[in-house]
Coordinates of C-alpha atoms and ligand atoms in Angstrom, one line a residue:
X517 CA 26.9 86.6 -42.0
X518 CA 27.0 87.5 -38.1
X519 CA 30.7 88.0 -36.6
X520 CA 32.2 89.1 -33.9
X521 CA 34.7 91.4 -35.2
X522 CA 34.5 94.1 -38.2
X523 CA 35.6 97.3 -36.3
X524 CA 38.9 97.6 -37.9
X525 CA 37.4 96.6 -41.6
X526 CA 35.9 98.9 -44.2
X527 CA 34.6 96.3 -46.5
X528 CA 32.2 93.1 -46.1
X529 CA 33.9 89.7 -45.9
X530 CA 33.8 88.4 -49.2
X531 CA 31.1 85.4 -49.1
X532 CA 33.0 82.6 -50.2
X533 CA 35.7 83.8 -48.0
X534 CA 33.1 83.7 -45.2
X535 CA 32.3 80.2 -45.6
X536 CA 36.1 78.7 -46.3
X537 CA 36.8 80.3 -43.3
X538 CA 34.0 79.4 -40.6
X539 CA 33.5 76.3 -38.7
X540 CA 30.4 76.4 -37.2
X541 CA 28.9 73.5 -39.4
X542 CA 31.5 71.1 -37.6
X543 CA 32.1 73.5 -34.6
X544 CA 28.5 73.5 -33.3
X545 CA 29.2 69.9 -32.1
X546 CA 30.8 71.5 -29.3
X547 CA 27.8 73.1 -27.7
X548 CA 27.6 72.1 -25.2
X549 CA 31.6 72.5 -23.9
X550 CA 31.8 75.8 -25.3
X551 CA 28.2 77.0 -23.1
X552 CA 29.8 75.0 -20.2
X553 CA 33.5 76.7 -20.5
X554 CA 31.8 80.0 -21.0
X555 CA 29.9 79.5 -17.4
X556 CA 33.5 78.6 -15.8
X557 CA 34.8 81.7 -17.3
X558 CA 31.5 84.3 -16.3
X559 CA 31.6 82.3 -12.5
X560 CA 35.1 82.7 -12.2
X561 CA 34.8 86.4 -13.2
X562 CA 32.2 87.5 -10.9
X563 CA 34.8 85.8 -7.7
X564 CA 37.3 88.1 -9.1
X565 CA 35.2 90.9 -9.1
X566 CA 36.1 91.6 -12.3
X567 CA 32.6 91.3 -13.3
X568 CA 29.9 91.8 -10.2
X569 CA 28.4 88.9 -8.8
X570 CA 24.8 89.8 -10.2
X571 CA 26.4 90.2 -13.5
X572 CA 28.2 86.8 -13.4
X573 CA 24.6 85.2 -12.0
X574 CA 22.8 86.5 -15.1
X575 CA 25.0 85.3 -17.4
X576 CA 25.7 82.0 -16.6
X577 CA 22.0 82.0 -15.5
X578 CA 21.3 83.0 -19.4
X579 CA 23.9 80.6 -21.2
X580 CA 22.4 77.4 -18.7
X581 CA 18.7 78.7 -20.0
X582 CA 20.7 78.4 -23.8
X583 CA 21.9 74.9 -23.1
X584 CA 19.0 73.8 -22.2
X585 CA 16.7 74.4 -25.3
X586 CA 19.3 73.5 -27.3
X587 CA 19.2 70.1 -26.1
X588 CA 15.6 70.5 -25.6
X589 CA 15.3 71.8 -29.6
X590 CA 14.0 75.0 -29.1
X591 CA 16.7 76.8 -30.0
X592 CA 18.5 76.0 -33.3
X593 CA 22.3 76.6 -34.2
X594 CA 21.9 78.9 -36.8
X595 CA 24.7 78.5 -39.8
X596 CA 24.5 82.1 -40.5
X597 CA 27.3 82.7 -37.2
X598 CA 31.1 82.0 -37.9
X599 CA 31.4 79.6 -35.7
X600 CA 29.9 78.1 -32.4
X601 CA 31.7 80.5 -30.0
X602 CA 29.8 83.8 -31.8
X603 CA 26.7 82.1 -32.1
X604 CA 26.4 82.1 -28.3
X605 CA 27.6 85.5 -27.6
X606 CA 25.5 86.5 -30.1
X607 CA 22.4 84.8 -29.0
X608 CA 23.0 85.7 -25.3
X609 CA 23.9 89.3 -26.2
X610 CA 20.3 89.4 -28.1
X611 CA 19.0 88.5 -24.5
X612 CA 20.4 90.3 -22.2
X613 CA 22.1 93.5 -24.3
X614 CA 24.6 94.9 -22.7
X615 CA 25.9 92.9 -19.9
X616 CA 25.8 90.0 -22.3
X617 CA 28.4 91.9 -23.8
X618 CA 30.9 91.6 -21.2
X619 CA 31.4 87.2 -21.4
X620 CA 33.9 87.5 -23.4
X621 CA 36.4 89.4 -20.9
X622 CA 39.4 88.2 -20.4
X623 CA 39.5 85.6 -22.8
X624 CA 40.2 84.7 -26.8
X625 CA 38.7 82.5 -29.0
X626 CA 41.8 80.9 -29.2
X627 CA 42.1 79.6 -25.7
X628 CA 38.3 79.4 -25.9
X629 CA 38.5 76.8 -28.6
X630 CA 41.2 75.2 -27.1
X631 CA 39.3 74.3 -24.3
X632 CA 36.1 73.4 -26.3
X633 CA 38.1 70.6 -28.1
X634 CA 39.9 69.5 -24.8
X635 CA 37.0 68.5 -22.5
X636 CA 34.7 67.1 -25.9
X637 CA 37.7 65.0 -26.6
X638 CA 38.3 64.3 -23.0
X639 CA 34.3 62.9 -23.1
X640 CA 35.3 60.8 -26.0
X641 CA 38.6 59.0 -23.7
X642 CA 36.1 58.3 -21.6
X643 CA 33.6 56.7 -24.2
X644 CA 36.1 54.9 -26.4
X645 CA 37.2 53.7 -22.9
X646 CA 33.9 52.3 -21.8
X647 CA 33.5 50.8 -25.6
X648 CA 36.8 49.1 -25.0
X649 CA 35.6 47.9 -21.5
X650 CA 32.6 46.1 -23.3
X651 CA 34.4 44.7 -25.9
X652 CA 37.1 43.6 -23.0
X653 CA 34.0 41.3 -21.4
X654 CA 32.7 40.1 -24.5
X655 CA 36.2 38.6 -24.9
X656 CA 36.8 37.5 -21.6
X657 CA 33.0 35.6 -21.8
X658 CA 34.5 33.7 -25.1
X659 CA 37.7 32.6 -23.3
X660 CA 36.1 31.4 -20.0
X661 CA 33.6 29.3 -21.9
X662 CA 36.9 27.6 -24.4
X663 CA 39.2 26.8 -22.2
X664 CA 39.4 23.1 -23.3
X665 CA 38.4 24.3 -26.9
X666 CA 41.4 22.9 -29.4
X667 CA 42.2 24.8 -32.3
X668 CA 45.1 25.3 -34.1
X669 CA 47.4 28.1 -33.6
X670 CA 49.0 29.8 -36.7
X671 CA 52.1 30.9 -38.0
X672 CA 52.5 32.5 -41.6
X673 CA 48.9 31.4 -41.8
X674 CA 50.0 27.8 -41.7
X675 CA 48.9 25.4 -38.8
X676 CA 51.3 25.4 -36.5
X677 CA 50.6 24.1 -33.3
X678 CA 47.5 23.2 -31.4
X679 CA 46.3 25.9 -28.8
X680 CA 42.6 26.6 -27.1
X681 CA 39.9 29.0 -28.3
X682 CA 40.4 30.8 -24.8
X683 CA 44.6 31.6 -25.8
X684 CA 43.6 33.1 -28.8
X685 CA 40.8 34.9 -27.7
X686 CA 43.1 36.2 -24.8
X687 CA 45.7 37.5 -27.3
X688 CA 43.2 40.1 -28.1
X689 CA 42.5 40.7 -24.5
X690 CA 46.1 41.9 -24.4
X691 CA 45.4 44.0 -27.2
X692 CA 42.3 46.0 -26.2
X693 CA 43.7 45.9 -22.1
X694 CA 46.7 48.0 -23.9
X695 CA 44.5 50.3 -25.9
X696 CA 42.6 51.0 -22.6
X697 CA 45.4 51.6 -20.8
X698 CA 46.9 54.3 -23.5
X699 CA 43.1 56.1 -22.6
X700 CA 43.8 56.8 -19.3
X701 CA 47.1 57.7 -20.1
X702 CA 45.8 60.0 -22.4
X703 CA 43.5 61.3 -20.2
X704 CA 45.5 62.4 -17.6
X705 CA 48.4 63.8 -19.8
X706 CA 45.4 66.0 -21.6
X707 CA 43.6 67.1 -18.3
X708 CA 45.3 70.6 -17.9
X709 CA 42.8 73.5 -18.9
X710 CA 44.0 76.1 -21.4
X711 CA 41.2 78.9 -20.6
X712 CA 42.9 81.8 -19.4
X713 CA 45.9 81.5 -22.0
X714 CA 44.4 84.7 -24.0
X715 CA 45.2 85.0 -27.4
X716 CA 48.3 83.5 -26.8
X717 CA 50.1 85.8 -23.9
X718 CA 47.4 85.7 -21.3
X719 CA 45.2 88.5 -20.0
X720 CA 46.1 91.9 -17.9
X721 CA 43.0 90.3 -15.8
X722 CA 43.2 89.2 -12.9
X723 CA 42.2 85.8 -13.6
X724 CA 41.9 82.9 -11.2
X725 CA 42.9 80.1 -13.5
X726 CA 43.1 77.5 -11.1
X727 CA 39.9 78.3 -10.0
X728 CA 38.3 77.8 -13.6
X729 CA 40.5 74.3 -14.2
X730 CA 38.8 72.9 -10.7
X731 CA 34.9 74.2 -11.8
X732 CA 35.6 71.7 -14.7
X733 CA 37.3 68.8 -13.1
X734 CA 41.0 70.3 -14.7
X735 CA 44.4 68.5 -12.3
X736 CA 45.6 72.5 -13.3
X737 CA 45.5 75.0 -15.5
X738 CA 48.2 75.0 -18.1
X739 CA 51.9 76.6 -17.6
X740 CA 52.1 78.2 -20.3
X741 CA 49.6 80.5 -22.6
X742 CA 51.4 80.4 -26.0
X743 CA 51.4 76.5 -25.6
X744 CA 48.0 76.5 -24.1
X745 CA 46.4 77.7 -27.5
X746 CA 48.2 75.9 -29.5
X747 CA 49.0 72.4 -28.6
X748 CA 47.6 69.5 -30.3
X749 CA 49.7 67.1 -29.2
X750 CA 46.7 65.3 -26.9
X751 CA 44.8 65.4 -30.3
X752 CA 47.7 63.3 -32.3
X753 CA 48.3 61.0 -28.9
X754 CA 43.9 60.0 -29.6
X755 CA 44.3 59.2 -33.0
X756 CA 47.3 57.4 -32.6
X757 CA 45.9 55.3 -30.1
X758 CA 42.3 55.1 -31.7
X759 CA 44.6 54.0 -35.1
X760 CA 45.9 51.3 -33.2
X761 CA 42.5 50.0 -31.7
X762 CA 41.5 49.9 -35.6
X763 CA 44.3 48.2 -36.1
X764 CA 43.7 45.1 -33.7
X765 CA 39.5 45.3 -34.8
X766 CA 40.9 44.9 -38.2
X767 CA 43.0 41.7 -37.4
X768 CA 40.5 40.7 -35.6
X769 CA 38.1 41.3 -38.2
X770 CA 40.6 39.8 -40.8
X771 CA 40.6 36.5 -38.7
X772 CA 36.7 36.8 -38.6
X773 CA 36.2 36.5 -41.9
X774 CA 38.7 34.0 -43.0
X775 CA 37.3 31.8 -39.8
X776 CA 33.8 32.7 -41.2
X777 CA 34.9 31.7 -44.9
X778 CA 33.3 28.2 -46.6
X779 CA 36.7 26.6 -46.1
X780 CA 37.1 27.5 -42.5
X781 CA 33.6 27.5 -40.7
X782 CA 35.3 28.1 -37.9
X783 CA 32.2 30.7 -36.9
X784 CA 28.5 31.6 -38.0
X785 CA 28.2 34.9 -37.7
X786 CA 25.1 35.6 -36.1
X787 CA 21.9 36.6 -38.8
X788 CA 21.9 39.8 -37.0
X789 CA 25.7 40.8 -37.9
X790 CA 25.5 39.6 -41.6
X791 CA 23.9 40.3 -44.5
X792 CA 23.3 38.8 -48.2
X793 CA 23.9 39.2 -51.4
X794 CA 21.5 41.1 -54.1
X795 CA 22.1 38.7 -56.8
X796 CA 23.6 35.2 -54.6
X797 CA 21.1 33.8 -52.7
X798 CA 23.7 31.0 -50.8
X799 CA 25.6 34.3 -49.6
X800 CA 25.4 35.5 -45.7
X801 CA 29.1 37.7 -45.9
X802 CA 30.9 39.6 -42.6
X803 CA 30.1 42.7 -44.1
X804 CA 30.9 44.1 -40.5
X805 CA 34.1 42.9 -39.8
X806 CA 35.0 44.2 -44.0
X807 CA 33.7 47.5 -42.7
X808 CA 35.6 47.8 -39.6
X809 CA 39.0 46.0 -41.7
X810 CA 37.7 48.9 -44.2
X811 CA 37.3 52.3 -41.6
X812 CA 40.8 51.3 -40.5
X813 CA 42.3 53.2 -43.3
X814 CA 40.3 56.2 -42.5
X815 CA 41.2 56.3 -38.9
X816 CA 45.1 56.3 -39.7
X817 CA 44.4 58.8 -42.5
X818 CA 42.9 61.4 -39.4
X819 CA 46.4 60.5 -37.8
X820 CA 48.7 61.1 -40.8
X821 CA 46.4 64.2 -41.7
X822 CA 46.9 66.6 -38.5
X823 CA 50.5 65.3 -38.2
X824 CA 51.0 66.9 -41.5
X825 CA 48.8 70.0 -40.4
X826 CA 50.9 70.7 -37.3
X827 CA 54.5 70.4 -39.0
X828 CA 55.1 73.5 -39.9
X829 CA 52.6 75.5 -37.9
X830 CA 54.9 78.3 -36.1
X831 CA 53.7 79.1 -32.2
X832 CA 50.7 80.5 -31.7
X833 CA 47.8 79.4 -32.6
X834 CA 47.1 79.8 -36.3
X835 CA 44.6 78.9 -38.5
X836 CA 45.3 75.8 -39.6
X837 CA 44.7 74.3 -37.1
X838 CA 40.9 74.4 -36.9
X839 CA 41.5 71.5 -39.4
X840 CA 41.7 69.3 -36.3
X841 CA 38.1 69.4 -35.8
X842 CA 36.1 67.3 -38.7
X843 CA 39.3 64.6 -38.8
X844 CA 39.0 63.8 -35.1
X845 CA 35.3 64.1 -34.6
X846 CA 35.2 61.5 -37.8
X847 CA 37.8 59.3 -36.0
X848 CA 36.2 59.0 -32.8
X849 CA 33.1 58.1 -34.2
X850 CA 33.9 55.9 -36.7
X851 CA 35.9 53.6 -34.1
X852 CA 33.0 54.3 -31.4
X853 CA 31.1 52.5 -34.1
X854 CA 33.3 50.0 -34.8
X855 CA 33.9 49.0 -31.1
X856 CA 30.2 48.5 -30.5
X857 CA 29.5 46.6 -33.4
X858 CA 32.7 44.5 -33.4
X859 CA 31.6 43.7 -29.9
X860 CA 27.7 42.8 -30.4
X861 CA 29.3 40.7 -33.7
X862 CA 31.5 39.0 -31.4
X863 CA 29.4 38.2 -28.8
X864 CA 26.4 36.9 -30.9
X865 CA 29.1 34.9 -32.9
X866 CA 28.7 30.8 -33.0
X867 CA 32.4 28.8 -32.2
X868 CA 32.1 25.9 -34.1
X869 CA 33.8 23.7 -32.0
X870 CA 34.2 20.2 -33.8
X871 CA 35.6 22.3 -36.9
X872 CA 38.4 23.9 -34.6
X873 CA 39.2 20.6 -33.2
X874 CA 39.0 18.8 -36.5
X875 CA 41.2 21.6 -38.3
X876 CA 43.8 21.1 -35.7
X877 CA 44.2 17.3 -35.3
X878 CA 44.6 17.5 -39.7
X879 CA 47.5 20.0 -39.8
X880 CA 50.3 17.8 -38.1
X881 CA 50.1 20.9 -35.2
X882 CA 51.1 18.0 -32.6
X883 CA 54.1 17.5 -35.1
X884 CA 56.7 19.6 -32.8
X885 CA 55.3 17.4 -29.9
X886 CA 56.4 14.3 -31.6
X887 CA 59.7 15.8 -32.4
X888 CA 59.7 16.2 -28.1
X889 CA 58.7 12.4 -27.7
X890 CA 62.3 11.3 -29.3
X891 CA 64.3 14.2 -27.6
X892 CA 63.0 12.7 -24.3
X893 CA 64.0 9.3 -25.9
X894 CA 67.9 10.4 -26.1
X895 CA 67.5 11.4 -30.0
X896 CA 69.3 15.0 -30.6
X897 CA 66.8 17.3 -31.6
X898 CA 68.1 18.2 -35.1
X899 CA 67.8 14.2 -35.8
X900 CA 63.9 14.1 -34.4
X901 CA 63.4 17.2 -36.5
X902 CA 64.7 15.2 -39.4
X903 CA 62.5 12.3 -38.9
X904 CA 58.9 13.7 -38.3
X905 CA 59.6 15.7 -41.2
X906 CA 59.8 12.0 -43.2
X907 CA 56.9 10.8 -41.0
X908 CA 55.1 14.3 -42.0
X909 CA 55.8 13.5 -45.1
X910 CA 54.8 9.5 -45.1
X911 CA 51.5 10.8 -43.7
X912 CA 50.6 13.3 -46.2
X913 CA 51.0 10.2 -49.3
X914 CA 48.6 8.5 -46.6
X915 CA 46.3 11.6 -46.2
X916 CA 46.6 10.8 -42.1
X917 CA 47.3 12.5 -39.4
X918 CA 50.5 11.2 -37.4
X919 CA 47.3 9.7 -34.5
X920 CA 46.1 7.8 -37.1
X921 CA 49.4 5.6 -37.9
X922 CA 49.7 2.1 -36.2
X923 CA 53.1 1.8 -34.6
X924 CA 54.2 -0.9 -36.2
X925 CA 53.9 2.3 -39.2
X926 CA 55.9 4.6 -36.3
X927 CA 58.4 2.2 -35.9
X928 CA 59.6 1.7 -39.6
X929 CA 60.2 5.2 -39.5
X930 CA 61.6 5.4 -35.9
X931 CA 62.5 2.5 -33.5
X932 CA 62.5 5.1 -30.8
X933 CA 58.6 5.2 -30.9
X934 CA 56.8 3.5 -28.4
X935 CA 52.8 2.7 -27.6
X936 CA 53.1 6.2 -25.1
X937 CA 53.8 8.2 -28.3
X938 CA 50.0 8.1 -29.0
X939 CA 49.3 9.7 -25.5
X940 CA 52.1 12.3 -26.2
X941 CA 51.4 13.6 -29.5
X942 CA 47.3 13.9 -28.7
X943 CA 45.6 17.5 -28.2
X944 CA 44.9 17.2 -24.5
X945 CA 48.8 16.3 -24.3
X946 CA 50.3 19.0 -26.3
X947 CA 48.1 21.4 -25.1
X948 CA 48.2 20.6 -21.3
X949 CA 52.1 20.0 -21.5
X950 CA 52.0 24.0 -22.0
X951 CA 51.3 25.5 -18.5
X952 CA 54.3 28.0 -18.0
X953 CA 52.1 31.1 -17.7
X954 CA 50.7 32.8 -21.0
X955 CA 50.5 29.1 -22.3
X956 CA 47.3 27.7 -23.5
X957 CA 47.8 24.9 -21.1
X958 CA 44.2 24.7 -19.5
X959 CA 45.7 25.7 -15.5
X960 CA 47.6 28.8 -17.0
X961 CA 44.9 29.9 -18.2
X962 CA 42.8 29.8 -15.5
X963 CA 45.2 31.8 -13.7
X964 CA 45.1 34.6 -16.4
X965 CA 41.5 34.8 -16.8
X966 CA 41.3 35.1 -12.8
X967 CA 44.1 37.8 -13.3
X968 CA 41.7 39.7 -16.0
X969 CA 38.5 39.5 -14.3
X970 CA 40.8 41.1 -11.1
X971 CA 41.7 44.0 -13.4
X972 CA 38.3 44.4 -15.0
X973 CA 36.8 44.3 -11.5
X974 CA 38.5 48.0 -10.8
X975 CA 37.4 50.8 -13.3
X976 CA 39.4 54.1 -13.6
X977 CA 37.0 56.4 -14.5
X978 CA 35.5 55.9 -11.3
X979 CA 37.5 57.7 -9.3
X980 CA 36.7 61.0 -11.6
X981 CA 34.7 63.2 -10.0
X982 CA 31.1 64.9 -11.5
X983 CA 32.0 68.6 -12.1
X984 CA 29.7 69.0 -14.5
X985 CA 26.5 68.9 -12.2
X986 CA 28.2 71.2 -9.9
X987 CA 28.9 73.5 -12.6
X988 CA 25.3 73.6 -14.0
X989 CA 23.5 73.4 -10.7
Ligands
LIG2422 N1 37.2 78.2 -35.4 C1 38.5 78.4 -34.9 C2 39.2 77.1 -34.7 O1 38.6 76.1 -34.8 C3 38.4 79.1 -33.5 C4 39.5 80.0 -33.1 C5 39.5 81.2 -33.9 N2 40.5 82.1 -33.6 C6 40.9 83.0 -34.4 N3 41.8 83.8 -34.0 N4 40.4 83.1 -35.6 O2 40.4 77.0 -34.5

């Protein structure tokens, strides 16, 4: 057991105590923050003269050396410390004695974690974002190519009425461009750096906290220290947005596996992306998109988890909430996961074309185009409605689709129909009729996939700027 306080105790920390309460099994994931937030602090210090500038040097001089094997492997984050945030005062007051001592001036562990979580999770925006960017072109690459691809579109699971490959596919564009766009929201609303809130009242130091927000590419520091330690609000904002990025993978992954299904064969999921069955030897299931349907459940569970935690948590910071930790850093990398295996899945996948086309000529999906045909003829639509439903019908008995019928068939049913009912009620028609934009018709969507390729030409991120080399060099 190594901790960093014990003045004011008479007794040892009893050992299971000791291990409810420390973190650094989870904690230590944030090595790298917590060394980086330390040199901020030291750097920031040593301007202020609150430290001397030699002092500052060889600390941050000290806790760069630290980084550095740690990533290397030479030094190993030792269980035996409470938590990451002793281990490297510890290790760096074993090196340099004394003045190692004095890093922690100024500052809590409560801001100190604070900070830690905020620029790890502030990485991870930036990941899930770049995973969401990906997955955004594998998309985009499936619409351009199935433009004149029919399939039917779906209501209630029923066919409904005929629309491309590229309009479904760009449904889910939608989706992921809104999830993206909830990361950078995120990340802006979240870039404010706590260090320098104290324990929760600030410090009697004369701290530049503007200073140490700009060494770590901060807009500002926070406004105000008793929030500063203990706001989680950025933490429920991710997991609410990762839960609903699992939530479209999932109906994406549901429509991947019905689509994949014996009846459907809609798509061949690539070898790669499938697997088989122990005992079945015809089987090759989606067991990827059933995972990622499956991980959904534990992503909203992260969600409803530290919305409980935080409830009834009084200001400041208390200890509950170092529950945040495990839940989040699960999150994020279960739906990093999913994202990059949803998207090799996806673009490895085989459209089978003919099926689509065949599934949505056999469904009577031209059936509301038909019901058009007479309302152009002078019928009121509630009468045309009435009689494709009889012509449904008739063809149903017949096992046709309405294409198939002579009109000599059409016009028992209907005087109204004509020989141009055939060119009216066919795919190409009811499909290219549609071109009001968002349509399926084959012009409207070239003018949204020419809109998405504009917004995927621009990337936010770029316009962040590397603080991290400056702050290590
Ligand atoms: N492990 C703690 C957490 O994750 C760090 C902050 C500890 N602060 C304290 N006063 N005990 O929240």
């Amino acid at each position: 057991m190594a901790q960093l306080w014990g003045g004011r105790f008479t007794k040892e920390t009893d050992q299971l105590v000791y291990r409810f309460n420390a973190s650094i099994s989870f904690d230590k994931k944030f090595y790298r923050q917590d060394m980086e937030g330390s040199i901020a602090h030291v750097k920031m210090l040593g301007k202020q003269g609150i430290l001397t500038e030699a002092e500052a040097r060889e600390i941050s001089s000290a806790i760069k050396g630290m980084l550095q094997e740690v990533e290397e492997g030479t030094l190993e984050i030792s269980h035996e410390y409470e938590d990451i945030h002793s281990f490297v005062e510890a290790v760096l007051i074993e090196r340099l004695g004394d003045v190692g001592k004095k890093l922690h001036t100024g500052r809590s562990r409560n801001d100190q974690v604070a900070l830690d979580m905020r620029l790890y999770i502030r990485q991870e925006v930036l990941e899930a974002d770049s995973l969401l960017e990906g997955l955004l072109q594998a998309v985009l690459a499936v619409m351009e190519e199935n433009t004149d691809t029919f399939m039917p579109g779906f209501t209630h699971l029923q066919k409904a009425q005929p629309v491309t490959l590229a309009h479904h596919m760009g449904a889910y564009f939608e989706m992921f461009k809104r999830d993206r766009q909830r990361m950078e929201d995120i990340y802006h609303r979240m870039n404010y750096c706590p260090l320098g809130s104290g324990a929760l009242a600030g410090t009697t130091y004369d701290l530049d906290r503007y200073d140490t927000a700009a060494q770590m590419g901060f807009a500002g520091p926070t406004l105000n220290s008793m929030d500063g330690v203990s706001d989680r609000d950025y933490l429920i904002e991710f997991l609410s947005a990762l839960s609903t990025i699992m939530m479209h993978l999932s109906r994406f992954s549901e429509e991947v596996i019905i689509w994949n299904s014996n009846e459907y064969q809609f798509v061949e999921i690539d070898d790669a992306y499938s697997t088989g069955s122990s005992i079945m030897p015809q089987k090759k299931n989606p067991d990827i998109a059933e995972l990622v349907r499956g991980k959904t459940g534990r992503v909203y569970g992260a969600l409803m988890s530290l919305l409980t935690t935080m409830k009834g948590i009084p200001l400041a910071y208390n200890k509950d909430m170092q529950e945040d930790k495990e839940l989040t850093f699960d999150a994020i990398d279960t739906v990093k996961g999913c994202l990059a295996l949803f998207t090799g899945m996806l673009s490895t996948m085989k459209f089978q074309k003919d099926r689509m086309e065949a599934s949505a000529k056999h469904g009577f999906t031209n059936a509301t185009d038909a019901a058009d045909y007479l309302v152009n003829h002078g019928v009121p639509f509630r009468d045309a409605h009435g009689i494709v439903g009889k012509l449904v019908l008739y063809c149903i008995e017949k096992n046709v689709a309405i294409d198939d019928l002579d009109l000599e068939e059409l016009k028992q049913i209907s005087p109204v129909f004509e020989k141009d009912i055939f060119e009216a009620v066919s795919m190409e028609t009811c499909v290219e009729k549609r071109l009001t934009i968002g349509a399926p018709g084959q012009k409207a969507m070239e003018q949204v996939i020419a809109l998405e390729k504009g917004y995927l030409s621009h990337d936010w991120k770029e316009s962040i700027a590397d603080w991290e080399t400056q702050l290590l060099e």
